[in-house]
């Protein structure tokens, strides 16, 4: 489960990702649970939930645009990152449990099997930035093994 305040109400919500034998279909493979503040949750299923399967993606939460809602980066890994198409995507919260998708240029450089993404507000502006850190065979040289991405 990935915690965050996806609707900006000050309460912790979470994203549930199916993994292992539960994700052998494309039904409800990821859901957003919005806290009602009384121990109950409103469940929202993203329209492209099959792209968020837990065995194939990492979800890195943060408020990347500074609007008070938790957004996330979806980073493909395993069998899903065997191409250079959509290997990393930004999902910007709309404040109601749904997200707007933003494709990234050079998303291939954020493949989950080859890079770690470490979120943090590195310049103190209230927006989540991130560090890209190479791992595995991508870090066998000294070129671009770690980069800091400051959100505009």
Short mmCIF file of C-alpha atoms in Angstrom, two decimals, residues 1-15 32-35 41 61-63 68-72 93 99:
data_model
loop_
_atom_site.label_atom_id
_atom_site.label_comp_id
_atom_site.label_asym_id
_atom_site.label_seq_id
_atom_site.Cartn_x
_atom_site.Cartn_y
_atom_site.Cartn_z
CA UNK A 1 0.00 0.00 0.00
CA UNK A 2 1.20 3.50 -0.85
CA UNK A 3 0.08 6.23 1.56
CA UNK A 4 -0.60 9.84 0.65
CA UNK A 5 -3.18 12.61 0.87
CA UNK A 6 -4.58 12.17 -2.63
CA UNK A 7 -7.53 14.55 -2.15
CA UNK A 8 -5.90 17.26 -0.01
CA UNK A 9 -8.22 16.93 3.01
CA UNK A 10 -5.42 16.38 5.55
CA UNK A 11 -6.22 12.69 6.07
CA UNK A 12 -4.02 9.81 4.92
CA UNK A 13 -5.41 7.89 1.97
CA UNK A 14 -3.70 5.00 0.23
CA UNK A 15 -3.26 3.19 -3.09
CA UNK A 32 -7.33 4.51 -4.41
CA UNK A 33 -8.85 4.45 -0.90
CA UNK A 34 -9.88 7.96 0.24
CA UNK A 35 -10.30 8.29 4.02
CA UNK A 41 -12.95 4.76 2.88
CA UNK A 61 4.40 9.30 -4.07
CA UNK A 62 5.01 13.02 -3.63
CA UNK A 63 3.45 16.42 -4.26
CA UNK A 68 -1.35 20.04 -1.76
CA UNK A 69 -2.42 16.72 -3.31
CA UNK A 70 -0.20 13.64 -3.38
CA UNK A 71 0.77 12.73 -6.93
CA UNK A 72 2.95 9.78 -7.91
CA UNK A 93 -3.84 14.10 -8.53
CA UNK A 99 -5.23 11.37 -11.75
#
